[in-house]
Amino acid sequence: FPLSGGGGTMAALGSDSWWKKTLYLTGGALLAAAAYLLHELLAIRKEEELDSKDAIILHQFSRPRNGVPSLSPFCLKMETYLRMADLPYQNYFDGKLSPQGKMPWIEYNHKKVSGTEFIIDFLEEKLGVNLNKHLGPHERAVSRAVTKMVEEHLYWTLAYCQWVENLHETQKMVSLFGPFSDLLKWIFCHLTKGIVKREMYGHGIGRFSEEEMYTLMEKDMRTLAGLLGDKKYIMGSTVSTVDATVFGHLAQAMWTLPGTRPERLIKGELINLAMYCERIRRKFWPEWHHDDDNTLYESEESSEASKTYSPLQDFSFYSRTETFDEEGNSISQTPDTDYTGHSLFDSDVDMDEYRDHEQCK
């Protein structure tokens, strides 16, 4: 366009030209934002070298903004398992997928392992840990069947609720920073929505109506509630690997799907599942504080002034029996106490008291 004078410029920029220029600028901005997002997601930047010698490096998605450790049930499963097995690990939120395109994945002694089932098998072989050693052959078979129901069936209905029906709320929880962060979150969430819908259709469950999918979800959740009954954990009084799986998925319904049918179901009729989630959260995630926490779970001796909440660390070493602060100093922590130092045995999370509290609300 001629730039000698304002009149010449305006004459050259007719209505069509203004429309085209606006379109070009908008398209360019979207492309730039998409390129930046791709840059962040694929971690195409120089990263410090990780030394995984005798150390478990856990690669997973970044922490969401609502205080929940992860929006991915598999990432939450893996990190919860490491805490249940009392294996010290280091989180690394580089956004980089495994060579198989999976998340989460680990590095240990420079070996990369992806897929939560293979990771657990690998750690059991290398480190001798086994959360299922107290289970008999029948219980192990039931445990695996429940795991596959949750990961291959219930997962998809929860993913639909999270990334399709409840996308607007999920977008608020996604943690992305930098220029155009709101636009980047919108692009990321809608890309994920398309991927979820396509994969659900390929799986087969996405070919049903929304009502039919929620019917399947409800059947799965009722099955878990019936299996749990009044036990502490899925397979009895002692935690096992299946509990990490079930918790990783049910936690999404508990804390990441506000106002949705899964949340209403788990906090209403299937209250034993809600108490199960609380039990695991309080025992294995002592620093995970949620806005819905209330005095029902606190000791009478505790006061508002005595509570100190430790935020979930983005980059830190963690052990269930020993944690490290940002300066690397050791902080004593027993697996059966919360941030106040009070006991977290099941008597602290009483079912009848919870029902009475919910009725009062």
XYZ file of C-alpha atoms in Angstrom:
361
model
C 0.000 0.000 0.000
C 1.173 3.587 -0.700
C 2.427 5.227 2.497
C 3.126 8.773 1.240
C 0.105 10.270 2.939
C -2.908 9.456 5.021
C -5.294 10.103 2.149
C -3.483 7.685 -0.174
C -3.359 5.035 2.517
C -7.042 5.272 3.290
C -7.910 5.207 -0.386
C -5.908 2.051 -0.896
C -7.368 0.381 2.205
C -10.933 -0.036 1.081
C -13.487 -2.059 3.020
C -12.332 -5.323 1.414
C -8.698 -4.576 2.195
C -9.465 -3.835 5.827
C -11.346 -7.122 6.083
C -8.482 -9.039 4.483
C -5.874 -7.323 6.630
C -7.828 -8.128 9.781
C -8.141 -11.728 8.668
C -4.402 -11.957 7.975
C -3.502 -10.437 11.338
C -5.889 -12.736 13.200
C -4.621 -15.773 11.362
C -1.037 -14.781 12.033
C -1.739 -14.335 15.728
C -3.387 -17.749 15.913
C -0.478 -19.373 14.117
C 1.997 -17.667 16.413
C 0.029 -18.779 19.476
C -0.210 -22.327 18.143
C 3.532 -22.376 17.480
C 4.246 -21.132 21.001
C 1.915 -23.771 22.454
C 3.591 -26.505 20.434
C 6.948 -25.203 21.618
C 5.863 -25.478 25.242
C 4.104 -28.828 24.935
C 7.004 -30.522 23.161
C 9.588 -28.796 25.355
C 11.643 -27.677 22.355
C 14.109 -25.824 24.500
C 17.390 -26.519 26.184
C 16.775 -28.496 29.367
C 19.272 -29.247 32.077
C 20.573 -32.789 31.992
C 18.887 -35.096 34.476
C 20.942 -37.558 36.450
C 18.655 -40.516 37.103
C 21.307 -42.639 38.797
C 19.509 -44.459 41.622
C 16.756 -41.812 41.448
C 13.212 -42.051 40.123
C 12.465 -39.114 37.820
C 8.719 -38.842 37.235
C 7.741 -36.941 34.087
C 4.169 -35.723 34.126
C 1.863 -32.853 33.200
C 2.074 -29.565 35.102
C 0.062 -29.056 38.264
C -3.387 -27.552 37.581
C -4.465 -24.330 39.222
C -7.136 -25.729 41.557
C -4.725 -27.459 43.938
C -5.327 -30.974 42.608
C -2.039 -32.751 41.790
C -3.038 -33.632 38.218
C -5.889 -33.532 35.721
C -4.567 -36.821 34.361
C -5.824 -39.887 36.267
C -2.770 -41.846 35.128
C -0.307 -39.224 36.371
C -2.131 -39.070 39.686
C -2.179 -42.872 39.833
C 1.577 -43.091 39.292
C 2.508 -40.436 41.819
C 0.119 -41.901 44.392
C 1.614 -45.344 43.837
C 5.120 -44.000 44.511
C 3.871 -42.531 47.767
C 2.042 -45.717 48.745
C 5.220 -47.721 48.085
C 7.272 -45.070 49.913
C 9.652 -44.623 46.997
C 11.431 -41.240 46.880
C 11.031 -39.586 43.492
C 11.556 -36.299 41.717
C 8.848 -34.640 39.664
C 9.799 -33.136 36.343
C 7.209 -31.067 34.493
C 8.921 -30.629 31.157
C 5.854 -31.477 29.038
C 7.930 -33.997 27.131
C 6.219 -37.264 26.209
C 7.947 -40.635 26.371
C 9.347 -42.236 23.201
C 6.035 -44.134 23.022
C 4.121 -40.860 23.228
C 2.938 -41.589 26.765
C 2.539 -39.574 29.929
C 3.526 -40.228 32.674
C 6.880 -41.935 32.293
C 9.941 -42.400 34.448
C 13.700 -42.445 34.201
C 15.719 -44.654 36.517
C 19.435 -45.246 36.089
C 19.107 -43.704 32.633
C 16.443 -46.210 31.566
C 13.127 -44.793 30.328
C 9.885 -46.648 31.076
C 6.374 -45.530 30.076
C 2.908 -46.871 30.751
C 1.878 -47.060 34.405
C 1.536 -50.855 34.375
C 5.023 -51.321 32.922
C 6.459 -48.705 35.282
C 5.081 -50.553 38.304
C 6.386 -53.888 37.001
C 9.789 -52.290 36.421
C 9.974 -50.806 39.934
C 8.885 -54.080 41.507
C 11.668 -55.905 39.680
C 14.402 -53.325 40.273
C 13.570 -52.165 43.786
C 11.756 -55.158 45.243
C 8.603 -53.261 46.183
C 5.237 -55.019 45.996
C 1.992 -53.558 47.265
C 0.170 -56.792 46.348
C 2.255 -59.291 48.311
C -0.589 -59.797 50.818
C -3.059 -60.748 48.070
C -3.857 -64.327 47.096
C -4.277 -65.553 43.484
C -8.029 -64.858 43.444
C -7.581 -61.376 44.903
C -4.861 -60.574 42.384
C -7.199 -61.628 39.568
C -10.009 -59.458 40.928
C -7.575 -56.572 41.352
C -6.478 -56.763 37.717
C -10.080 -57.026 36.493
C -11.024 -53.905 38.457
C -7.964 -52.077 37.116
C -8.909 -52.824 33.522
C -12.542 -51.791 34.090
C -11.388 -48.468 35.505
C -8.639 -47.723 32.977
C -10.288 -49.046 29.818
C -13.924 -48.123 30.498
C -14.594 -45.691 33.331
C -11.661 -43.539 32.195
C -13.335 -42.678 28.889
C -16.624 -41.556 30.419
C -14.779 -39.341 32.902
C -12.605 -37.981 30.097
C -15.746 -37.105 28.136
C -17.144 -35.244 31.126
C -13.856 -33.442 31.733
C -12.790 -32.503 28.196
C -16.114 -32.298 26.333
C -19.118 -31.555 28.521
C -17.276 -29.657 31.273
C -14.564 -28.119 29.093
C -15.202 -24.554 30.272
C -14.439 -25.462 33.904
C -11.482 -27.630 32.921
C -9.994 -24.731 30.958
C -9.883 -22.684 34.173
C -7.774 -25.373 35.852
C -5.196 -25.802 33.103
C -1.874 -24.227 33.993
C -0.219 -22.410 31.091
C 1.839 -19.249 31.375
C 3.506 -16.771 29.107
C 2.185 -14.521 26.347
C -1.397 -15.168 25.244
C -1.890 -17.679 28.087
C -5.693 -17.473 27.875
C -5.629 -18.030 24.138
C -3.151 -20.873 24.544
C -5.372 -22.566 27.114
C -8.359 -22.224 24.798
C -6.421 -23.767 21.920
C -4.988 -26.545 24.082
C -8.358 -27.463 25.596
C -10.184 -27.519 22.281
C -7.413 -29.561 20.677
C -7.701 -32.014 23.568
C -11.479 -32.078 23.177
C -11.129 -33.089 19.544
C -8.554 -35.766 20.388
C -10.731 -37.217 23.164
C -13.816 -37.361 20.960
C -11.878 -38.997 18.125
C -10.261 -41.588 20.376
C -13.555 -42.330 22.121
C -15.150 -42.980 18.754
C -12.309 -45.313 17.827
C -12.637 -47.078 21.176
C -16.346 -47.567 20.513
C -17.753 -45.963 23.637
C -17.909 -42.603 21.871
C -20.474 -43.957 19.396
C -23.154 -43.969 22.072
C -25.270 -40.999 23.094
C -24.258 -38.848 26.039
C -27.004 -40.353 28.184
C -25.858 -43.874 27.319
C -22.253 -43.019 28.192
C -23.293 -41.661 31.558
C -25.312 -44.816 32.164
C -22.143 -46.839 31.627
C -20.200 -44.510 33.914
C -22.794 -44.885 36.663
C -22.666 -48.683 36.410
C -18.885 -48.632 36.796
C -19.018 -46.327 39.803
C -21.742 -48.417 41.456
C -19.619 -51.509 40.868
C -16.697 -49.855 42.658
C -18.945 -48.749 45.518
C -20.327 -52.266 45.897
C -16.867 -53.806 45.805
C -15.520 -51.335 48.364
C -18.447 -51.658 50.742
C -17.351 -50.619 54.211
C -13.735 -51.706 53.771
C -10.819 -49.299 54.115
C -9.433 -50.099 50.680
C -10.635 -51.937 47.593
C -9.038 -55.273 48.519
C -9.376 -55.022 52.293
C -7.683 -53.330 55.215
C -4.320 -52.902 53.477
C -3.584 -50.657 50.512
C -2.679 -52.337 47.202
C -1.799 -51.239 43.678
C -5.422 -51.162 42.554
C -6.093 -48.392 45.088
C -3.673 -46.083 43.281
C -5.576 -46.759 40.050
C -9.048 -46.281 41.494
C -8.057 -43.187 43.452
C -6.403 -41.584 40.416
C -9.683 -41.807 38.509
C -12.234 -41.158 41.257
C -10.252 -38.103 42.376
C -11.188 -36.484 39.066
C -14.875 -36.879 39.915
C -14.277 -35.653 43.459
C -12.209 -32.540 42.781
C -12.063 -31.603 39.078
C -15.658 -31.928 37.810
C -17.727 -29.393 39.789
C -21.476 -29.676 39.366
C -21.304 -32.678 37.034
C -23.092 -35.999 37.301
C -19.987 -37.918 38.453
C -19.414 -35.431 41.274
C -23.045 -35.508 42.382
C -23.002 -39.301 42.358
C -19.789 -39.764 44.334
C -20.642 -37.093 46.896
C -24.249 -38.175 47.180
C -25.466 -41.724 46.849
C -22.037 -43.367 46.619
C -20.669 -41.649 49.689
C -18.394 -44.563 50.587
C -16.342 -43.756 47.468
C -16.025 -40.141 48.607
C -14.765 -41.253 52.021
C -12.373 -43.658 50.319
C -10.908 -40.783 48.294
C -10.631 -38.613 51.398
C -8.940 -41.421 53.277
C -6.240 -41.833 50.635
C -5.812 -38.099 50.111
C -5.322 -37.430 53.809
C -2.915 -40.340 54.310
C -0.721 -40.152 51.219
C -1.101 -36.475 50.231
C -0.714 -34.591 53.541
C 0.204 -31.341 51.746
C -2.823 -31.478 49.431
C -5.278 -28.990 50.872
C -8.603 -28.399 49.185
C -11.088 -25.550 49.549
C -13.790 -28.031 50.583
C -11.780 -29.115 53.626
C -13.701 -28.490 56.845
C -13.421 -29.021 60.573
C -15.068 -32.439 60.280
C -11.639 -33.931 59.622
C -9.734 -31.857 62.162
C -8.852 -32.702 65.725
C -10.602 -30.748 68.459
C -7.210 -29.435 69.560
C -6.438 -27.898 66.175
C -7.249 -24.273 65.549
C -7.450 -22.098 62.476
C -4.313 -20.279 63.532
C -2.329 -23.508 63.850
C -2.984 -24.696 60.306
C -0.200 -24.258 57.787
C -0.738 -25.508 54.283
C 2.191 -26.570 52.128
C 1.512 -26.019 48.426
C 2.165 -28.858 46.014
C 5.692 -28.451 44.758
C 6.356 -28.135 41.035
C 9.909 -29.402 41.206
C 10.970 -31.256 44.320
C 12.016 -34.514 45.859
C 9.347 -36.330 47.785
C 9.267 -39.319 50.084
C 6.237 -40.344 52.093
C 8.301 -40.593 55.255
C 10.662 -37.746 54.504
C 10.070 -34.655 52.392
C 12.349 -31.805 51.446
C 11.624 -28.119 51.495
C 12.629 -25.719 48.742
C 16.085 -25.321 50.304
C 16.647 -29.080 50.344
C 16.292 -29.381 54.126
C 14.704 -32.543 55.442
C 11.226 -32.260 56.974
C 10.031 -35.128 59.143
C 6.653 -36.488 58.101
C 5.003 -39.750 59.081
C 2.581 -41.411 56.657
C -0.300 -41.403 59.129
C -0.303 -37.728 60.095
C -1.545 -34.624 58.328
C -0.125 -31.103 58.233
C -1.248 -30.503 61.844
C 0.553 -33.605 63.103
C -2.714 -35.309 64.106
C -3.591 -38.887 63.324
C -5.278 -39.771 60.056
C -6.646 -43.198 60.951
C -10.108 -44.053 59.686
C -11.762 -42.909 62.908
C -10.873 -39.374 61.785
C -13.011 -39.797 58.678
C -16.246 -41.170 60.043
C -19.013 -42.055 57.584
C -21.969 -41.207 59.821
C -20.515 -37.834 60.792
C -19.946 -37.021 57.132
C -23.554 -37.825 56.229
C -24.816 -35.644 59.098
C -22.540 -32.832 57.952
C -23.774 -33.071 54.369
C -27.404 -32.974 55.532
C -26.699 -29.835 57.546
C -25.171 -28.214 54.478
